Amino acid sequence: MIGGLFIYNHKGEVLISRVYRDDIGRNAVDAFRVNVIHARQQVRSPVTNIARTSFFHVKRSNIWLAAATKQNVNAAMVFEFLYKMCDVMTAYFGKISEENVKNNFVLIYELLDEILDFGYPQNSETGALKTFITQQGIKSQHHSKEEQSQITSQVTGQIGWRREGIKYRRNELFLDVLESVNLLMSPQGQVLSAHVSGRVVMKSYLSGMPECKFGMNDKIVIDKQGKGGGSEDAAKSGKQSIAIDDCTFHQCVRLSKFDSERSISFIPPDGEYELMRYRTTKDIILPFRVIPLVREVGRTKLEVKVVIKSNFKSSLLAQKIEVRVPTPLNTSGVQLICMKGKAKYKASENAIVWKIKRMAGMKESQISAEIELLPTNDKKKWARPPISMNFEVPFAPSGLKVRYLKVFEPKLNYSDHDVIKWVRYIGRSGIYETRC
Amino acid sequence: MGPVHTVYGPALLCAGAGCSQQFGAQPQWIWFLSSSYVGAHSTTLMPTVSKGDGMRGLAVFISDIRNCKSKEAEIKRINKELANIRSKFKGDKALDGYSKKKYVCKLLFIFLLGHDIDFGHMEAVNLLSSNKYTEKQIGYLFISVLVNSNSDLIRLINNGIKNDLASRNPTFMNLALHCIANVGSREMAEAFAFEIPSILVAGDTMDSVKQSAALCLLRLNRTSPDLVPMGEWTARVVHLLNDQHLGVVTAATSLITTLAQKSPDDFKTSISLAVARLSRIVTSASIDLQDYTYYFVAAPWLSVKLLRLLQCYPPPEDAALRSRLTECLETILNKAQEPPKSKKVQHSNAKNAVLFEAISLIIHHDSEPTLLVRACNQLGQFLQHRETNLRYLALESMCTLASSEFSHEAVKTHIDTVINALKTERDVSVRQRAVDLLYAMCDRSNAKQIVAEMLSYLETADYSIREEIVLKVAILAEKYAVDYTWYVDTILNLIRVAGDYVSEEVWYRVIQIVINRDDVQGYAAKTVFEALQAPACHENLVKVGGYILGEFGNLIAGDSRSSPLVQFSLLHSKFHLCSVPTRALLLSAYIKFINLFPEVKATIQDVLRSDSQLRNADVELQQRAVEYLKLSCIASTDILATVLEEMPPFPERESSILAKLKRKKGPGKLPDIDENRRNVNGSSEHSENTDTTNKVSYVLNLNSSPSTGPSLLVDVFSDSSTSASVDVSEDNFSRFVCKNNGVIYENQLLQIGLKSEYRQNLGRIYVFYGNKTSTQFLSFSSFVTSSDILKTHILHCLIASYPIIEGGAQVQQILNIECVSDFTDAPVLNIQFRYGGTLQNIAVKLPVMLNKFFQPTEMTSQDFFQRWKQLGAPQQEVQKIFKAQHPMDTDVTKAKILGFGVALLDGVDPNPANFVGAGVIHTKSTQVGCLLRLEPNAQAQMYRLTLRTSRESVSQRLCELLGEQF
């Protein structure tokens, strides 16, 4: 189990230190600082073993979160906890920064007391936590006895993530499908590896204890239904269905039902939460195609031409497009010509950065650069790192579609039709690279 | 144990005034780079700096880097700066010297931050040709830090350096010299090694340049000594010791010391100059040295260096010179007695540095008893000094003093202080030195005290040095044992106190000594018996006890308290707590008990018969139990008594303990009485010194013959390598006539095996040397000799040789042979090696015979007789009739003839009982055909051997060889 949890700033100064178990000594804090934060060589592994103590760390901007343990714990569990902890902190005070951590350290200790007991992770649901850990300490005095007992029953009860008696005038529901698409492509346009990792994030403002059912174009479900309907229907819907490689759900989802019927039904927590995460690798729509042309002219000149093609419906608009063309380390000057957007040579990053605000589908744009090189006595050849790209598109590159989201609340007098539902798809680039 | 010692070391090594200004550049760079250069270089060399050289850009860049919040930000800033510099260096527009300098400086800073720099070298080289000091300096700095030796630019750089060396401008020359020294590569040495000496000895060179040149030459001499030419300049370098400028003298002394170690004869003249210089420094009032007086001590670095230089040579022969040197050393010793002129630590450090160097010179000379005694007394004072470093150094120097015959007694007076140091000292390295010193000062008069103290210290000693102390105690106890009861007590005590650290060698040695000395056996048996009664005793004690009681238990069996049964049950009570090897030893002790005391036979047989012995999982134990049980049941008492007789005395051999101690300490670290005596007469007599080292190994040789009188342990100093003529062993020679492989020689130490292959006139013999003992053969050498006549007939060469053959190991050597023409004699293999201190000579006649070069020839009966008739001339035939020495077996005879090398021809001779063979002998010059016929006569047990070859000598020799085989 987790023996202790430390938060450091970028200099390695300890901001928060909470030790849960006696086997973690005082020197553990320093051991991590010396061996990881101040390590001569950058430590890339998120798990570090120092003197029989394992340290699991995640980094948020300049802040290090490290969990220490002497036992053989489930590393995935510890990381899940650390990420959850980041979410909780973000929900309480916004961005995790040194300033914010310092200003809220009492709150953080309070949270740590709540979400970890003797090193075992407890309820880390922001919604639930917010009912009894508040930033305004005085407010808690107004809790009536009834309310307090409610908190107890909620935290200890079967549905720990939702309290009873929630009432909204307008029953609303927001559903976001957020995906990030990762790609590695050869210079000739051959896909070397590609996958999409996506999340379904839900914001629910519903009264009472509603029962929800979520449906999407999962291939297995569609095929099953298709068998009942007819072969023609199956063939038709088969095109649009997607094969999900693996997925995980929020704790509110009834896994037994998913296992038996593959239907996703749940009582949602109040407010924002992540309903599910998934990954697909087949039939990915690649929103952009990058075509690089690199020509070396002698030892002192390099000509680079990069063409990008948008590969989606022309009615849709991609945003925040950024193409990053790495330059050799001995670049001494760059001349750029681009038709669209802005391009700049950023010496501090050794790259040409080309930014386009918006771009419609089925379009093409290009940039050409002349890079002057300084002859060096170093015989090493330039390694030609891949051209990377960032963008945001208003559809799901995996092809996922929300088919329905039904809400039932038998006790209260609103039906599925009264709930206002919003669905949004956002596809972002993960690591989207093309070799040149 | 270095750490304490180094306090003086580095300060003295880096040549003070000379070196720290010139070679200690690294810290300076960083300092001046970060503080936007104000002018850090040696004040004497610095031309004035104009205001424009501030390099604001550099300062801004450095402060930017300092302000970076994270590593990533720093890398971004550096990338940006690198891109900026690259665009500046692009070569479109010429840069002025100032900006070039600034950018090169930035690159240097980035490099020192740990990033790779792969450009800017050319610009740095361009800076070399600038006339401004600062620009040139930055150029040199960049080159000495960044340019590696295989760079293409090295030619340009060398050119720049050459120009500066020739410039006659002292500042530039200095910069160039520093660069050469800082880089110090072979290429640099090749380019400038001839030039620098001339700068050094030129009359018109400035003092500062001379200083740099001397140190530069020193550096080149260290990195590539083969490239620095010796020549007529060497004589003139020596005269630099007379230079007015003390800095030059300091630098020159460093150089001369190094050179003198290389070729002492060339620099003999430096002795008198050094003595004169030393006496001027030591006896002068400190005022006239001005800059070179360091905290009231006159030129301490120079003094130390001069004293070191003098340590390269024996004491001066010229009496006047000698007395002058003695006077100097006395003055130094006197000064140590004076009250300190300052309370600062630098003052006492400098003073003591000179003093210790003077003492090591005194020890090195080892010729002035008064000085040695005074040095010893001086060190004695330091033994109780507050400073840990001084105590350490005093103990260390005393160790060497103890080995001098003049000061040994003086050292001994401090025994109480040293013992006290051992007990109360906090620092472990100092305690270690104290142990070394006690070991060194030990002799017969104080052995008991010292051994007792070391034993008592052992109980609390640091774990890291326990084993060493154990070995030392064991050696001292053995070496200075006047009566052996004391020895036995001491060693048993040793095992009791530090059982885990007592190595095998130590207890082997006890047993060897007890077995070889009758007078101590009874006492030993009694003592071990008593020691074994302790409730917990160490396994090593059980081993010694088991062995000794098994051998000499009968000597104490008369006493009812130690009756045989009591002895046995005492030993057996320890049995179950011991490891397998000890149990095996105890089983042997039990069977010996059966022989010694028939009354306990039944008890012991019961023990051996028990399942835990007879069915022990360990094979060795099981085997012993089974065999001993059967032996005790079957054999009669007579046989038992013979089999289980008391062990014979061990052969004399080198004490394995001492060898182990030497191995542990590494060469030269052991403050042994003879070994560590410095080589007084210079390195020319080095060979004698190694002899001494070898002799030490005999010191502990145990001489068991009672005739040696009062001295129980005799120092066998005489080298027993009697190089008398060695008999050539021919024992197995004839056996090799008909075979190629086998053992040619064997004695108790060595086995020599052969494996040979022959093809036409060429042969190859693999010689295998097997060491049958458990100790090394040292300086092993082998060579093949042959008589002068033989030399013309065969050629041989020996390939590969081994200086050391480990105990139990086998090594291989290859001998190639070529037969030029026919021969009769055989070459001799001479082997020489050192075993246990004695030189062994062995000579073996190698079985290289003419018949080895046979090629068998098959032929028909008709051919055979035709040839037989052709070789009919009387001188071509040799016939021999002889009596059979072995049973006349047809198969054996056939095998022998085949082994002889000829083809056996069946059905040629009309008489089927006769053997007929044919073959050709290949030599380099000719081929000799050969036919033979062997007619056995079974009734008369006689043979008739007839050989016909085209050469008389061949027939003769072959007949001799084959005739002895049947």
PDB file of C-alpha atoms in Angstrom, chain A residues 226 229-238:
ATOM      1  CA  GLY A 226     -28.358  -7.093 -36.784  1.00  0.00           C
ATOM      2  CA  GLY A 229     -33.207  -7.600 -37.751  1.00  0.00           C
ATOM      3  CA  GLY A 230     -31.848  -8.922 -41.002  1.00  0.00           C
ATOM      4  CA  SER A 231     -28.629  -9.397 -42.891  1.00  0.00           C
ATOM      5  CA  GLU A 232     -29.093  -6.293 -44.982  1.00  0.00           C
ATOM      6  CA  ASP A 233     -29.485  -4.121 -41.973  1.00  0.00           C
ATOM      7  CA  ALA A 234     -26.444  -5.679 -40.373  1.00  0.00           C
ATOM      8  CA  ALA A 235     -24.361  -5.041 -43.449  1.00  0.00           C
ATOM      9  CA  LYS A 236     -25.462  -1.476 -43.570  1.00  0.00           C
ATOM     10  CA  SER A 237     -24.869  -0.701 -39.925  1.00  0.00           C
ATOM     11  CA  GLY A 238     -21.690  -2.801 -39.957  1.00  0.00           C
TER      12      GLY A 238
END
